[in-house]
PDB file of C-alpha atoms and ligand atoms in Angstrom:
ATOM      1  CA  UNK A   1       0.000   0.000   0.000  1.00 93.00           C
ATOM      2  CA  UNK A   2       0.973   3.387  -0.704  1.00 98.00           C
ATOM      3  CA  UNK A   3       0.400   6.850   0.864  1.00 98.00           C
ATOM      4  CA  UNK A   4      -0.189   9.977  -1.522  1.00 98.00           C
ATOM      5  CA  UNK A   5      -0.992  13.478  -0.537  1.00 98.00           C
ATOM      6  CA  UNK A   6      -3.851  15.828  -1.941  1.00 98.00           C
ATOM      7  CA  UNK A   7      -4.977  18.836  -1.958  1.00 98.00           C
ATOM      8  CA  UNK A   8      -9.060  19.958  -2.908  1.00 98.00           C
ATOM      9  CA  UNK A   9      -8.313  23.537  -3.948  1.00 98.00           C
ATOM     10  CA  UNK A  10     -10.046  26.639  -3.013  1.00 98.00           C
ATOM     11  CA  UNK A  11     -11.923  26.593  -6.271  1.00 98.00           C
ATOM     12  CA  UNK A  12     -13.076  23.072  -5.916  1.00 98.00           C
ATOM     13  CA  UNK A  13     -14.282  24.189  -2.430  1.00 98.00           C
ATOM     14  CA  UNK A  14     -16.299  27.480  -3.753  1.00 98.00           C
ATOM     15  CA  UNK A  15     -18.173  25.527  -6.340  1.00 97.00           C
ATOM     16  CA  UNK A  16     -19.267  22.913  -3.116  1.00 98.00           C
ATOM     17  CA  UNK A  17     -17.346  19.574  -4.702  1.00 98.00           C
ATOM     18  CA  UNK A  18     -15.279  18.634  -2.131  1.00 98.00           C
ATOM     19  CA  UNK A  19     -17.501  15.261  -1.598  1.00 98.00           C
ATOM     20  CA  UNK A  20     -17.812  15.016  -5.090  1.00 98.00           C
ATOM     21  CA  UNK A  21     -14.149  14.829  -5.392  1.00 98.00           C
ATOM     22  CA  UNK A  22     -13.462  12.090  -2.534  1.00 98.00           C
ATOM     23  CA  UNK A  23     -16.437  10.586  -3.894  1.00 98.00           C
ATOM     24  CA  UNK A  24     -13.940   9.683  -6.891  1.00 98.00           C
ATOM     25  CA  UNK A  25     -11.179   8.756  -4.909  1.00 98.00           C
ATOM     26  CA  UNK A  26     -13.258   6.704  -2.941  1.00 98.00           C
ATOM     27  CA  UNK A  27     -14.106   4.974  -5.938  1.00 98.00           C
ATOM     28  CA  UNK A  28     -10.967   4.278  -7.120  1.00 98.00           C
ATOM     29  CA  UNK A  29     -10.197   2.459  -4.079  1.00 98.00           C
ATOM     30  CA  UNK A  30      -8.175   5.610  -2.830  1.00 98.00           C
ATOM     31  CA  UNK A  31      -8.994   5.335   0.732  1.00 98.00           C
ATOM     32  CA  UNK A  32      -9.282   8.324   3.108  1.00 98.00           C
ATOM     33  CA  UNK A  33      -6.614   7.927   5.990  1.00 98.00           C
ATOM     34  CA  UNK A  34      -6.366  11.681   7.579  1.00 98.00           C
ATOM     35  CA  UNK A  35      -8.056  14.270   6.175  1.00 98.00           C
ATOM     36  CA  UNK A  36      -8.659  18.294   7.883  1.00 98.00           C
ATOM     37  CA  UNK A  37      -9.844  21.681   6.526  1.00 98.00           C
ATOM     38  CA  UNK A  38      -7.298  24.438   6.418  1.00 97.00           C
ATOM     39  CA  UNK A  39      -7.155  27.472   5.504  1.00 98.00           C
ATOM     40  CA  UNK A  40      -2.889  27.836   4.298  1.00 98.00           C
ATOM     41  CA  UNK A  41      -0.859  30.931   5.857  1.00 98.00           C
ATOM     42  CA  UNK A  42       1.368  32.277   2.973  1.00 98.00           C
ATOM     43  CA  UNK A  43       4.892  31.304   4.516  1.00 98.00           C
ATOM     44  CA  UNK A  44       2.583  27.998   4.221  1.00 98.00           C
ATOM     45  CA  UNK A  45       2.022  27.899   0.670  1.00 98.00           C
ATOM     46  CA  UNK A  46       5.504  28.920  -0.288  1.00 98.00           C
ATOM     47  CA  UNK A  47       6.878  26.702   2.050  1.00 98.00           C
ATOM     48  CA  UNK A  48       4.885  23.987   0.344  1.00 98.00           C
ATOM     49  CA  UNK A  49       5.456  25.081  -3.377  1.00 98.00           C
ATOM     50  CA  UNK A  50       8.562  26.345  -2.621  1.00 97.00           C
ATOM     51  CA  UNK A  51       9.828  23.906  -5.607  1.00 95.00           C
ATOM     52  CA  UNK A  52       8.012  26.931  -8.154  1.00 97.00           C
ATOM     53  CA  UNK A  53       9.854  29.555  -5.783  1.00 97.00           C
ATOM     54  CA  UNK A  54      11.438  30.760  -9.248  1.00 98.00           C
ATOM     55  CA  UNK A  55       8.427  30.263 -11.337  1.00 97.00           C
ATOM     56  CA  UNK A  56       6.930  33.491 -12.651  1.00 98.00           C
ATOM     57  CA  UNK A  57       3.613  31.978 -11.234  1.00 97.00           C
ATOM     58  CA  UNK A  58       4.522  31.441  -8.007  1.00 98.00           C
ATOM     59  CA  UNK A  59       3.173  34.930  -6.434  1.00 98.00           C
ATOM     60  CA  UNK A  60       0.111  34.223  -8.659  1.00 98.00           C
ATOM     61  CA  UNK A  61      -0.101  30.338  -7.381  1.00 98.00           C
ATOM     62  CA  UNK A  62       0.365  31.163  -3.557  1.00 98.00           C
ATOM     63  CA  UNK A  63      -2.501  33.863  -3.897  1.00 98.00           C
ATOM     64  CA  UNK A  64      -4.477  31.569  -5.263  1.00 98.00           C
ATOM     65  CA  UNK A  65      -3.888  28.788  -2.461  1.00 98.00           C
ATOM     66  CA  UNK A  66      -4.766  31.430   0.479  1.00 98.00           C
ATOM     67  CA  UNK A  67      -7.832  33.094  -1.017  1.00 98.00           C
ATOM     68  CA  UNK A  68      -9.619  30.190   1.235  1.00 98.00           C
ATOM     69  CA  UNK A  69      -9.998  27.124   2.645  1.00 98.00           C
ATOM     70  CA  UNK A  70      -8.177  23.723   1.091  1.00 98.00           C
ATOM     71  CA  UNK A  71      -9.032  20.114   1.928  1.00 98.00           C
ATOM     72  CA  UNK A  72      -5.556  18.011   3.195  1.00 98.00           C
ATOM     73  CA  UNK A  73      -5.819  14.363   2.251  1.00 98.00           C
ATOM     74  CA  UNK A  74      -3.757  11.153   2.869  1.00 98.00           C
ATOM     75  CA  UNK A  75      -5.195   9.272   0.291  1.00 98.00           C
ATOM     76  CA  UNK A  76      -3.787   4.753   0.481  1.00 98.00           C
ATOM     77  CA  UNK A  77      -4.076   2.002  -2.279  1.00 98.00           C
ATOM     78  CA  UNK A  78      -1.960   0.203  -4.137  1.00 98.00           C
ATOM     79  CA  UNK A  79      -0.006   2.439  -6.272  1.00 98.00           C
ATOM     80  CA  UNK A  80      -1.326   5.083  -4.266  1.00 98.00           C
ATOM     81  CA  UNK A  81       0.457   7.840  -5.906  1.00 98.00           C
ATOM     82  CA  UNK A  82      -0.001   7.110  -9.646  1.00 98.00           C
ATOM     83  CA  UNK A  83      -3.518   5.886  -8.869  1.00 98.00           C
ATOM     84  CA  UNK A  84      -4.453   9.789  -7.359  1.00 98.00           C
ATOM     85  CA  UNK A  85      -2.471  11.749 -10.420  1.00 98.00           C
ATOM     86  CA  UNK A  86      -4.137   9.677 -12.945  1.00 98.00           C
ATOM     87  CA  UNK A  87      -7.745  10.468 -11.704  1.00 98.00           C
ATOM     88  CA  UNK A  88      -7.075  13.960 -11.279  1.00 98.00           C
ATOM     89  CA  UNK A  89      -5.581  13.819 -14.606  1.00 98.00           C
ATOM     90  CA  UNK A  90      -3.383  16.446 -16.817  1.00 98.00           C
ATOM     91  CA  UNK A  91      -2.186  19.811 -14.854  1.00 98.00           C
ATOM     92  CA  UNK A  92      -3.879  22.385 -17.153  1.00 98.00           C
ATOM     93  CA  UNK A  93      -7.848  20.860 -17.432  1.00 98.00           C
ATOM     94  CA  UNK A  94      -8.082  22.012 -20.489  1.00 98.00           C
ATOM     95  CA  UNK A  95      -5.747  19.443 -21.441  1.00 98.00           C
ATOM     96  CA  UNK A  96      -6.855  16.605 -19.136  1.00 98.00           C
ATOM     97  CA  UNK A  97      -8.929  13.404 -20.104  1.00 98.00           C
ATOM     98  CA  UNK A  98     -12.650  13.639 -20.130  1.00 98.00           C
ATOM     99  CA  UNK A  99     -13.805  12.008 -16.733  1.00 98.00           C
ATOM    100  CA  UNK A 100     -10.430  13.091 -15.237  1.00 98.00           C
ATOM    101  CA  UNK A 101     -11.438  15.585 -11.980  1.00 98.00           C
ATOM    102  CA  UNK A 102      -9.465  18.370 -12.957  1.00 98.00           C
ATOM    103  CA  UNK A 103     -11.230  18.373 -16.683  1.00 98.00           C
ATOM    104  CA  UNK A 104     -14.416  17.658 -14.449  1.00 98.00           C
ATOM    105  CA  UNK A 105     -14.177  20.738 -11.655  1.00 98.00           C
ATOM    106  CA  UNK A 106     -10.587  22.541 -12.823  1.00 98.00           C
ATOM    107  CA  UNK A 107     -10.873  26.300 -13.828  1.00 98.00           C
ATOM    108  CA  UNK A 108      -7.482  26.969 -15.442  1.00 98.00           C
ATOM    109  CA  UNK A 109      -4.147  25.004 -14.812  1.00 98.00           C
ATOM    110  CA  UNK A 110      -3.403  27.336 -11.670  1.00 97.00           C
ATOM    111  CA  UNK A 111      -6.982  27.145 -10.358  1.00 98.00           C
ATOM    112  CA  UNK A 112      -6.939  23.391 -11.094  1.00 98.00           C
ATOM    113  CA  UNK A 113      -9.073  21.798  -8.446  1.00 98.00           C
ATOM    114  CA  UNK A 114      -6.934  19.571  -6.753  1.00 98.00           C
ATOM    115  CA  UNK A 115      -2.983  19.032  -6.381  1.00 98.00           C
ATOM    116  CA  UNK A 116      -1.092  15.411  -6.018  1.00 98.00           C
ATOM    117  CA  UNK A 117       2.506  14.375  -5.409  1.00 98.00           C
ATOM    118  CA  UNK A 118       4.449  13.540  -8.047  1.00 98.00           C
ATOM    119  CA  UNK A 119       5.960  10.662  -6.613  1.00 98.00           C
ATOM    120  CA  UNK A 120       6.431   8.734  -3.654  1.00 98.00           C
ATOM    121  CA  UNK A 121       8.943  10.627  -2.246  1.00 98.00           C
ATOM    122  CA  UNK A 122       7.341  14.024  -2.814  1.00 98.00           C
ATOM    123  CA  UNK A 123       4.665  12.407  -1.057  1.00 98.00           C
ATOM    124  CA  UNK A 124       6.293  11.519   1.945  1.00 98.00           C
ATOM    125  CA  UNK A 125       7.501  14.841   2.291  1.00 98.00           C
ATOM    126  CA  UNK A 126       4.157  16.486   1.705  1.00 98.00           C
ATOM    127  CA  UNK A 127       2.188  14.403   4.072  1.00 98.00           C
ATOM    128  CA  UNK A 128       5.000  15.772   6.831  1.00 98.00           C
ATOM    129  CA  UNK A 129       4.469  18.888   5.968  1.00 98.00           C
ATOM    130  CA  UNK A 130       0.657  18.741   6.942  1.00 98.00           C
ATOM    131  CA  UNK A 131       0.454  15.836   9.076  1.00 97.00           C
ATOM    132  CA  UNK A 132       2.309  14.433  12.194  1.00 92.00           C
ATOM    133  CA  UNK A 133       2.730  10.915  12.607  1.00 83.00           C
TER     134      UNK A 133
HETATM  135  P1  LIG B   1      -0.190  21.371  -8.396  1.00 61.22           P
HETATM  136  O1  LIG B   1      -0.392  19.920  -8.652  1.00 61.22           O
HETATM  137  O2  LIG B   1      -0.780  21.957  -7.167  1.00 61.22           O
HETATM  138  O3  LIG B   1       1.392  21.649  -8.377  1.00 61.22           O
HETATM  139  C1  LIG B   1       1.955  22.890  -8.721  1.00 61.22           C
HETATM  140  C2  LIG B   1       0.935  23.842  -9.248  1.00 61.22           C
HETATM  141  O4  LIG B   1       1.443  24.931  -9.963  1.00 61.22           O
HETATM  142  C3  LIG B   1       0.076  23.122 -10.269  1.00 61.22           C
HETATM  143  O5  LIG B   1      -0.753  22.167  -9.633  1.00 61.22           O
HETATM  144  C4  LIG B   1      -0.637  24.264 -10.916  1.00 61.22           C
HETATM  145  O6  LIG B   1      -1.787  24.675 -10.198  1.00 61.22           O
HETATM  146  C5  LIG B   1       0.409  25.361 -10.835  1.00 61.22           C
HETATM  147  N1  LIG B   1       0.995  25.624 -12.151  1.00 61.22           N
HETATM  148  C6  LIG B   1       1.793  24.803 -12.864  1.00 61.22           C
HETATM  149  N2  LIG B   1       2.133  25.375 -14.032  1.00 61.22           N
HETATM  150  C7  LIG B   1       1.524  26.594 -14.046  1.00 61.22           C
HETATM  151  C8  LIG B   1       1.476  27.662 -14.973  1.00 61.22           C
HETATM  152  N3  LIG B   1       2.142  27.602 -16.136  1.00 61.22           N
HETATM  153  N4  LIG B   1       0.759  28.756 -14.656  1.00 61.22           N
HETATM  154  C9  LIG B   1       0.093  28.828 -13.472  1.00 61.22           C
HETATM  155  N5  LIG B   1       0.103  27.836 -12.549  1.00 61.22           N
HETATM  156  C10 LIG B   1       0.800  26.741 -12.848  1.00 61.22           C
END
């Protein structure tokens, strides 16, 4: 089994699909292991994307993740990690897979619903950032 981390966006959360969203994990077989409503601090979001620190959206991105509330999610399955990115499907929606949730409930590829490690380290990492043990 594998642990992933997720984030349900703030415009996920305005447009109320925050169960439709687990709903799909849930379906998946993604099971919900620790999960809290938060609203991130700015040193927080930079400290999380702090890998885009030198991204010319990075100002743009951390406004984005303050302007309210997120969903935190440990998401387990088997290939836990892959399993999560491929439902939420491509960064930008407007180039994700029909069915996929960000072509589903994304807005733009910063606004893009949810977020997902990239691997299992990145994972591990983000989960600490969030969580404790
Ligand atoms: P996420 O999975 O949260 O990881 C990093 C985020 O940066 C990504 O989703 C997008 O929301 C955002 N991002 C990546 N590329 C761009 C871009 N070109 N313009 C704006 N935001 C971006």
């Amino acid at each position: 089994m594998e642990k992933t981390f997720a984030i349900v966006k703030p415009n996920a959360i305005k447009k109320s699909c925050i169960g439709k969203i687990i709903a799909m994990a849930e379906d998946a077989g993604l099971k919900v292991v620790a999960a809290k409503m938060h609203t991130l601090s700015t040193k927080e979001a930079a400290g999380f994307y702090a890998e885009h620190s030198a991204r010319p959206f990075f100002a743009s991105l951390t406004t984005f993740m303050t302007s309210g509330p997120v969903v935190l999610l440990v998401l387990e399955a088997d290939n836990g990690v892959e399993k999560w990115r491929k439902l939420m499907g491509a960064t930008d929606p407007a180039k994700a897979a029909p069915g996929t949730i960000r072509k589903l409930y994304g807005d733009s590829i910063e606004a893009n619903s949810t977020h997902g490690s990239e691997t299992l380290a990145a994972a591990q990492r983000e989960i600490a950032f969030f969580f404790d043990k």
